[in-house]
Coordinates of C-alpha atoms and ligand atoms in Angstrom, one line a residue:
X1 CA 87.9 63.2 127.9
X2 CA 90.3 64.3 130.3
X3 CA 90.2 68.8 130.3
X4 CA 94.3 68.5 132.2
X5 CA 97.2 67.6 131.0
X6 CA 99.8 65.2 133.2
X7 CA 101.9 67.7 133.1
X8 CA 101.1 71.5 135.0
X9 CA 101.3 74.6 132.9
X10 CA 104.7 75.6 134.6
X11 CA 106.2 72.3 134.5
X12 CA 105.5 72.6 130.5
X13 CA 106.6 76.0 130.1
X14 CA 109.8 75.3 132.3
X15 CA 110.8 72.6 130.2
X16 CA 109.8 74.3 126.7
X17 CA 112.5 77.6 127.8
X18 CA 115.2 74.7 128.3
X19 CA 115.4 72.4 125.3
X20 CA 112.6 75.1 122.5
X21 CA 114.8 77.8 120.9
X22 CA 112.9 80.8 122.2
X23 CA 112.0 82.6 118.9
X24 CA 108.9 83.2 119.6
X25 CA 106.6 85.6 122.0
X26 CA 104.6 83.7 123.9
X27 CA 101.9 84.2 126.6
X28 CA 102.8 82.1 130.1
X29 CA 99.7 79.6 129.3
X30 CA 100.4 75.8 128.5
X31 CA 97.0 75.1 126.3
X32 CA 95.5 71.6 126.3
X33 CA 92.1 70.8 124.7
X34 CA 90.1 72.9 122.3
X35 CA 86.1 72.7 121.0
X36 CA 84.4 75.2 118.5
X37 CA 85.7 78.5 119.9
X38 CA 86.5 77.2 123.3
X39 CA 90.4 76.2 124.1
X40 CA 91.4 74.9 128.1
X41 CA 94.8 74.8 129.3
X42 CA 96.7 72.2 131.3
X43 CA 94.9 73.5 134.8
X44 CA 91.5 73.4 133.0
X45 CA 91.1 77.0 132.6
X46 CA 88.4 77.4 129.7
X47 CA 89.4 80.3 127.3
X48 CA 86.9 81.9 124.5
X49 CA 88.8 82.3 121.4
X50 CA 88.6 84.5 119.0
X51 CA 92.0 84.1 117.1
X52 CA 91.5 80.3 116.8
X53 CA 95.1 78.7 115.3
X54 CA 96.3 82.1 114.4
X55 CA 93.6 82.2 111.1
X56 CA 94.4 78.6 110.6
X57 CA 90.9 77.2 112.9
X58 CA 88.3 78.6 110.6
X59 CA 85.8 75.6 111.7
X60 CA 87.1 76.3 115.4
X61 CA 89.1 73.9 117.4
X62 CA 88.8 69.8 116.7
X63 CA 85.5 70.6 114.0
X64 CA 84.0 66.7 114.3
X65 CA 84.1 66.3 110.5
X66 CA 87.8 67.5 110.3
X67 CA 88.7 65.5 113.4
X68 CA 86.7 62.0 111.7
X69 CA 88.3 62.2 108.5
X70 CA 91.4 62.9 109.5
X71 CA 91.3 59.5 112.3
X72 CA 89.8 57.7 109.3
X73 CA 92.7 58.9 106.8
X74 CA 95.5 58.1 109.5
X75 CA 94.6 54.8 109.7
X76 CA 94.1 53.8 106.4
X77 CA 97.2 55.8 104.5
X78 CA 99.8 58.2 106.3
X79 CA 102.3 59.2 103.3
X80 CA 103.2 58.3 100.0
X81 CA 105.5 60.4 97.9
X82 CA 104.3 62.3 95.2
X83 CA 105.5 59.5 92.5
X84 CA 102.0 57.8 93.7
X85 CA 98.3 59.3 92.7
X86 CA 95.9 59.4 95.6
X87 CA 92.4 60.0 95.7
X88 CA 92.6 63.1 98.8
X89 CA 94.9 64.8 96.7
X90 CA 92.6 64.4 93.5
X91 CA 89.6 65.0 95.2
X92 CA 90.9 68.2 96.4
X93 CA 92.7 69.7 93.7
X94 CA 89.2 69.3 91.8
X95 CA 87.4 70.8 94.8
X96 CA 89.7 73.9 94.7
X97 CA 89.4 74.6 91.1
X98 CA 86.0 74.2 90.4
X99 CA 85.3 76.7 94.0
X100 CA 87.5 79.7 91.9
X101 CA 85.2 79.9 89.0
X102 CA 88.1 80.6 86.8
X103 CA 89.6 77.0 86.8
X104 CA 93.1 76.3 87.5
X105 CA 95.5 73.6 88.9
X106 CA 96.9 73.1 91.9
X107 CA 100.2 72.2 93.7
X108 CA 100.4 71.4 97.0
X109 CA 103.2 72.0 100.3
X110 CA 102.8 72.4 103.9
X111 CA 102.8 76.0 104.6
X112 CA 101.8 79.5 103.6
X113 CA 105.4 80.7 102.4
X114 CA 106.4 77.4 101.0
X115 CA 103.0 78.1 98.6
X116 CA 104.3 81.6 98.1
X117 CA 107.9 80.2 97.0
X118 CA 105.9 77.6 94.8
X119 CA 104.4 81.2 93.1
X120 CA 107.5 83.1 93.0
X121 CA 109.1 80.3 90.8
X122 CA 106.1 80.8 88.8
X123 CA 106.4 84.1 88.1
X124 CA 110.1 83.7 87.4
X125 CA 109.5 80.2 84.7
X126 CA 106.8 82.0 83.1
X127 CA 108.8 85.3 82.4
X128 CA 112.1 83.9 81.6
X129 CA 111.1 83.4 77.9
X130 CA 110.2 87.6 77.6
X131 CA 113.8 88.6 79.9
X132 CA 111.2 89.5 82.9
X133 CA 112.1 88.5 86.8
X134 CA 110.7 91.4 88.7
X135 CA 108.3 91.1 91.2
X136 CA 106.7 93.9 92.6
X137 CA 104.6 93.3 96.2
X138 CA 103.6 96.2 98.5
X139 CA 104.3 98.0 102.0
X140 CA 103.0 96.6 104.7
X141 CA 102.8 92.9 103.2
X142 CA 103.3 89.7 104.7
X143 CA 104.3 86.4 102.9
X144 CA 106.2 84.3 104.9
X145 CA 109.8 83.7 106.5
X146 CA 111.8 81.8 103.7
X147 CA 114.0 83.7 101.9
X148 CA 111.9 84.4 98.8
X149 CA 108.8 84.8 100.5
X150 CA 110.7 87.1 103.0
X151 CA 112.4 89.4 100.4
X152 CA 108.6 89.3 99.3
X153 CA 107.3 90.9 102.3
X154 CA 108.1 94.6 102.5
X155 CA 108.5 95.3 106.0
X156 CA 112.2 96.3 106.9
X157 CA 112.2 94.7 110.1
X158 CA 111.5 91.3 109.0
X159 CA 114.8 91.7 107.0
X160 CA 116.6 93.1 110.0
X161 CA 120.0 90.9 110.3
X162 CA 119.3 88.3 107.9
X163 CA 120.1 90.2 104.5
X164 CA 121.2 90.4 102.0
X165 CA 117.8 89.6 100.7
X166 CA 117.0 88.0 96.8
X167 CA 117.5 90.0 93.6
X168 CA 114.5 91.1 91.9
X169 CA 112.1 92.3 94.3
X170 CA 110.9 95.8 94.5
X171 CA 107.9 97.4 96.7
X172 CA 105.2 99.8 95.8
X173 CA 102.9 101.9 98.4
X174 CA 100.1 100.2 99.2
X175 CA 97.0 101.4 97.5
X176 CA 98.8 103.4 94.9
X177 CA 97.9 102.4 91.5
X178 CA 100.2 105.5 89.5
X179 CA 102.9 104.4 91.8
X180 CA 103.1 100.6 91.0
X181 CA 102.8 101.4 87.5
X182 CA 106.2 103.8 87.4
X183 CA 108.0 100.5 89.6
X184 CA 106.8 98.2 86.6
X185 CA 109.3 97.8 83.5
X186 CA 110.3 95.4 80.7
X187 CA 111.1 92.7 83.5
X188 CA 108.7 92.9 85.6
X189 CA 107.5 89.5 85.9
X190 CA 104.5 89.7 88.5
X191 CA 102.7 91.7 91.0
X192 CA 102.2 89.6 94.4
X193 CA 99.9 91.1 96.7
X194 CA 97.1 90.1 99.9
X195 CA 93.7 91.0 98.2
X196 CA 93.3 91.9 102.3
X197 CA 96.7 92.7 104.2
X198 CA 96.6 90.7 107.6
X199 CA 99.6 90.8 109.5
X200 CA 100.0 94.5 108.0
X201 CA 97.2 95.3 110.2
X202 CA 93.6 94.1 108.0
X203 CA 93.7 96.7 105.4
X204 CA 91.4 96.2 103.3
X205 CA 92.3 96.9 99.1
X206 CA 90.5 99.8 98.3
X207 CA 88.3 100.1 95.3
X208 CA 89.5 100.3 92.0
X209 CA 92.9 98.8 93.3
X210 CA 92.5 94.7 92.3
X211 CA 91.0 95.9 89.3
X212 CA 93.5 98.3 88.3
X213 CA 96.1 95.8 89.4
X214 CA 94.3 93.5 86.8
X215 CA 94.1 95.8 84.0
X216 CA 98.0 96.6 84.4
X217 CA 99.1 93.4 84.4
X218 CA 97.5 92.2 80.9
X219 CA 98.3 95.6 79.3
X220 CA 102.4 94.8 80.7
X221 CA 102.4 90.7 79.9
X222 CA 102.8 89.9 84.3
X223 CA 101.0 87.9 86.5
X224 CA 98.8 89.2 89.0
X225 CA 99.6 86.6 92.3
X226 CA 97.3 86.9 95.1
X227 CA 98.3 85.5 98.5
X228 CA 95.2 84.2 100.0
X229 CA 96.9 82.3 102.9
X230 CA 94.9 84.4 105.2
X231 CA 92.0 85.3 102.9
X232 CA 91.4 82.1 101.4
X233 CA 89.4 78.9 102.2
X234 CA 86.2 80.8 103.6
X235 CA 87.6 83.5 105.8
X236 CA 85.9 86.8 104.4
X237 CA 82.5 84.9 102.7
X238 CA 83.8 83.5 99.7
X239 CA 85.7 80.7 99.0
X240 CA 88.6 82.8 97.8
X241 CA 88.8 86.6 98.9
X242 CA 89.3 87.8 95.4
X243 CA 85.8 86.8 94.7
X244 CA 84.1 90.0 96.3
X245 CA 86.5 92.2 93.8
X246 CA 84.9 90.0 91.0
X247 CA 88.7 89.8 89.8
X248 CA 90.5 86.7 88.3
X249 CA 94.0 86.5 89.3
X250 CA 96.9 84.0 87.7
X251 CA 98.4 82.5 90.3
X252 CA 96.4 82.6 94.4
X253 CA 98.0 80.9 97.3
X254 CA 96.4 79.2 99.9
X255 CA 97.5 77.9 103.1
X256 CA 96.0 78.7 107.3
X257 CA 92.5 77.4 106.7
X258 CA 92.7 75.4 104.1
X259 CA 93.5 72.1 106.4
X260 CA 90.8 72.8 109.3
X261 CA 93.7 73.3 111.5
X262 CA 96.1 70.6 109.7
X263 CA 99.2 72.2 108.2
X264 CA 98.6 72.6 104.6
X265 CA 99.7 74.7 101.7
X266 CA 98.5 75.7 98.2
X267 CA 98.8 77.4 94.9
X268 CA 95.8 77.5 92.4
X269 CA 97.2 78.5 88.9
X270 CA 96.3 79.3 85.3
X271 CA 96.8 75.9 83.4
X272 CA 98.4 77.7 80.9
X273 CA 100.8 79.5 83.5
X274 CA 100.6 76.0 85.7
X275 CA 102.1 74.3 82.8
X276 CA 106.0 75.8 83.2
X277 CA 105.9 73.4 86.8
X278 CA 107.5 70.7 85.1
X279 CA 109.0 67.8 86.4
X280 CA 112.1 68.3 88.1
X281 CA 111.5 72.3 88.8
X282 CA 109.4 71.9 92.2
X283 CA 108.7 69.3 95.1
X284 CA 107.3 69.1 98.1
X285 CA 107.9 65.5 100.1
X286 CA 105.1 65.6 102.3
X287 CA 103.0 68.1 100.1
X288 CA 99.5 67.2 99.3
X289 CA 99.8 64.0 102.0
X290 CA 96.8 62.1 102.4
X291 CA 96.2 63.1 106.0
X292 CA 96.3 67.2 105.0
X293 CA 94.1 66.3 102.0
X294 CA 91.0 64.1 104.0
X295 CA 91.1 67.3 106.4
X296 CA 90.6 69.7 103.5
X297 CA 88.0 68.0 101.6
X298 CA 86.4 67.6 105.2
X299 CA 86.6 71.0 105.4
X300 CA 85.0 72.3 102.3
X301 CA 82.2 69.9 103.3
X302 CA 81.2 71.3 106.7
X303 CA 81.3 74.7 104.7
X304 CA 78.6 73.4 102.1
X305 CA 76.8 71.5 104.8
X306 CA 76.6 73.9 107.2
X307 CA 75.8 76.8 104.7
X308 CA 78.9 78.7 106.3
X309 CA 79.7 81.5 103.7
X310 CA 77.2 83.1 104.6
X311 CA 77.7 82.2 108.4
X312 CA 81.0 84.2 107.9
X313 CA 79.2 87.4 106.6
X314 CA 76.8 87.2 109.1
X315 CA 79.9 86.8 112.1
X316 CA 81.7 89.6 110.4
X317 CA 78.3 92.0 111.2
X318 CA 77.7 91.1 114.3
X319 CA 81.1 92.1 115.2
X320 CA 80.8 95.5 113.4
X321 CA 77.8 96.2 115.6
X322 CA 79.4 95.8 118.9
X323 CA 82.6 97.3 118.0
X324 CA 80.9 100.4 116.3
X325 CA 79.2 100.7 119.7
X326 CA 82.3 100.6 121.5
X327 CA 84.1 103.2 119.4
X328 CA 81.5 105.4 120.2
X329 CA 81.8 105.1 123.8
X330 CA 86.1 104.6 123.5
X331 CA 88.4 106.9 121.9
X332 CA 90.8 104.0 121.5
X333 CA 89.1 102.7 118.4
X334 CA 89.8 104.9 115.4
X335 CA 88.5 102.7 112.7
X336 CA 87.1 99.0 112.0
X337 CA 87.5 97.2 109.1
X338 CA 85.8 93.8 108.2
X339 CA 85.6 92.0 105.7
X340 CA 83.4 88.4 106.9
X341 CA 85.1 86.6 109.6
X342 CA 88.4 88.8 109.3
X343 CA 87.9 92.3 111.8
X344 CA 90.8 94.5 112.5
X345 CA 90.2 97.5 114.9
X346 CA 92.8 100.2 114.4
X347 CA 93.6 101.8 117.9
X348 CA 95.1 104.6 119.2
X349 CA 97.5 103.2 121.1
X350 CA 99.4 100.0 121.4
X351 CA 96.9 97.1 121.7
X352 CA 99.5 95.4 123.7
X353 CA 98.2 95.5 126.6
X354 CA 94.4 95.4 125.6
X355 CA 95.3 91.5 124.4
X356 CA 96.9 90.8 127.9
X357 CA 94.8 92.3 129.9
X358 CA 91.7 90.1 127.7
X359 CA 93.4 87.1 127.9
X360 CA 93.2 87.7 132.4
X361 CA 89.4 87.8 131.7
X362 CA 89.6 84.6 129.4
X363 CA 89.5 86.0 126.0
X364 CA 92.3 85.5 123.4
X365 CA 92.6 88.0 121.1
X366 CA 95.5 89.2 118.9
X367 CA 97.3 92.7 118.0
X368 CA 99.0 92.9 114.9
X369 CA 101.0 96.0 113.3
X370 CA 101.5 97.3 117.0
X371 CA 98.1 99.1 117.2
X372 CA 95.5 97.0 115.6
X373 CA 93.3 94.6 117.3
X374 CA 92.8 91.6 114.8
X375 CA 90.3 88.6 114.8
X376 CA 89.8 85.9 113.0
X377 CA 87.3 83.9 115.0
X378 CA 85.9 80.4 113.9
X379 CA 82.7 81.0 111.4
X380 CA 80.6 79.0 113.2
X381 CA 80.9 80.5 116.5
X382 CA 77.7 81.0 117.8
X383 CA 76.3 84.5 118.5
X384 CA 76.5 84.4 122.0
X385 CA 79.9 84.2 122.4
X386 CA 80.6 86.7 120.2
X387 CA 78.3 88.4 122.7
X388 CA 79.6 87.5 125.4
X389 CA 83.7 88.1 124.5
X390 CA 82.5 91.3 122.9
X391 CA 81.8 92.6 126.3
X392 CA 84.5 91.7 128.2
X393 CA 86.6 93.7 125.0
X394 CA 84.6 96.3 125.7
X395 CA 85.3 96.9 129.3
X396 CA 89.1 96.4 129.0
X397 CA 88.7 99.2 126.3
X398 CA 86.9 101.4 128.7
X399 CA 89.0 100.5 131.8
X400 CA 92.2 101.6 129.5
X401 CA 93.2 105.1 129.5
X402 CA 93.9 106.4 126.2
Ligands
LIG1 C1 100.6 83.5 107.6 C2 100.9 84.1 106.3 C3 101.9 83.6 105.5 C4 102.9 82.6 105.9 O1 102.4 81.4 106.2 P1 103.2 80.2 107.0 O2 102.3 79.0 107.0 O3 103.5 80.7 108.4 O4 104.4 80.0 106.2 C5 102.0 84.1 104.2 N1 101.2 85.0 103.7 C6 100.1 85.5 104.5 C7 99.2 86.5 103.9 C8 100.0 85.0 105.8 O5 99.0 85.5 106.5

């Protein structure tokens, strides 16, 4: 297998900043090939990854299963619409429910904020019989960039120039329990939250919070909505993050992980709250194609086969340990937080530079909320390249002056 592409990294880059809108940030670095937690680019530059598919490469790059399924799949069905059964789409619905615990039923789309809109109308169909609308989500969130997902997430600078935003949505502090309860009224629908904030910088829900959450949202008649896009299929040890908090939720949506790297979305919901998806109230064309469904049910198999749960809890640790050794040799590090294969390292300063300067020595990291360090490495990457990346991290964090 060739490790180059035809085409040299500036040739590609040259030719993306002519005819790709530029809306994105992007390192100078045209990437090619990837394998586990390994990734080359178009010169054959080999790269250790530990922010495989931004969340979405929980099984690292190409896992063989993933990748054989998905060849098989192609060749046998690409699409059908959604006025056709197949058996992908069965199969996995039935492997998603059963892995809650608390059954439920699935819909399927292509994307995290697509599932998120998918919940939204949920919330809105199952409290339009009581007069209830509302939805209540929290600082620091992050649900997606369509317009109800985005009025969703409650960080002013994603609304920045595109408002006015949708009616209905209104934002509590994170963490505050008495302060969501005085935002909740008679039409307050749902509460929508990440059991574990990601792109607000891996905060953690602290305890009592789910469960409080929980206990509010029967006493009031809403639905507790948990986006798992980032949390779900694996990432922190369970199937579902929720799990650890021993807390059953309404509505979760899925999306990142769940396709082993193949764009995918999901919502898992109460049958009886499921049950207001009618006909004629929500589609997805391609949602729930065949192709997004093999690579799904492929992934839950490695998972089970390769007893990977646990392989996340064990990742997650071995992290803590050299990053709890760095912070107390570095300033720079204020806190960790992990939860399995999800670590965020708060930092003093602007981790900015600290990804840059890693990717020079062939590690790709990521900084999220300005000053925290966040990875989400593949669960089955092996311990010595968690060794080995962990290090150079390490002396880019003492070469940086605080
Ligand atoms: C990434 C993310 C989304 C948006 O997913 P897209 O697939 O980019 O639409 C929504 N919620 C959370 C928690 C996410 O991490």
């Amino acid at each position: 297998m060739s490790n180059t592409a035809t085409l040299s990294s500036q040739d590609i880059i040259a030719r993306a900043k002519q005819y790709v809108i530029g809306n994105y940030t992007r390192y100078p670095v045209a990437l090619v090939r990837g394998e586990g937690s390994w990734i080359w680019d178009a010169e054959g530059n080999r790269y250790l990854d530990f922010f495989p598919g931004w969340g979405c490469g929980v099984l690292g790059h190409c896992p063989p299963k993933v990748v054989k399924a998905v060849q098989e799949q192609v060749a046998t069905l690409i699409h059908v619409p959604n006025t056709w059964y197949t058996e992908p789409q069965a199969l996995l619905g039935e492997a998603l429910s059963t892995r809650t615990g608390w059954g439920g039923q699935c819909f399927f789309c292509n994307s995290g904020t697509e599932a998120n809109e998918a919940a939204i109308k949920l919330a809105r169909l199952n409290g339009k019989p009581k007069g209830k609308y509302k939805i209540v989500t929290f600082t620091n969130s992050f649900h997606g960039r369509t317009y109800g997902s985005l009025t969703a997430t409650a960080q002013p600078k994603y609304h920045a120039g595109v408002e006015p935003m949708l009616p209905g949505f209104l934002y509590a502090p994170w963490g505050d329990l008495d302060a969501t309860a005085k935002l909740v009224d008679d039409e307050t629908a749902a509460i929508l939250l990440e059991p574990i904030q990601g792109e607000g910088g891996v905060n953690l829900a602290p305890p009592g919070f789910l469960e409080g959450l929980r206990e509010l949202c029967d006493r009031k008649g809403m639905l507790l909505m948990l986006d798992e896009v980032q949390t779900g299929m694996g990432r922190t040890g369970a199937w579902f993050a929720h799990q650890h908090w021993k807390i059953v939720p309404d509505v979760v949506t899925l999306a990142k992980a769940i396709g082993g790297g193949v764009a995918l979305g999901g919502v898992i919901a109460k049958p009886e709250v499921a049950e207001k998806l009618k006909p004629g109230t929500h589609a997805a064309t391609f949602g729930g194609n065949p192709i997004a469904c093999a690579a799904a049910l492929a992934t839950i198999a490695t998972f089970e086969e390769e007893n990977l749960l646990d392989r996340a809890m064990q990742v997650g640790e071995r992290f803590r340990a050299h990053l709890t050794a760095v912070k107390a040799e570095s300033p720079l590090i204020q806190e960790i937080r992990v939860k399995g294969a999800m670590i965020g390292a708060q930092l003093s300063i602007d981790g900015g530079p600290i990804v840059e300067a890693c990717l020079k020595r062939g590690l790709l990291i990521n900084c999220t909320h300005k000053t925290v360090l966040r990875l989400l490495p593949a669960v089955n990457i092996d311990a010595q390249q968690i060794d080995d990346g962990c290090a150079i991290l390490r002396e880019v964090l003492l070469a940086t002056a605080g």
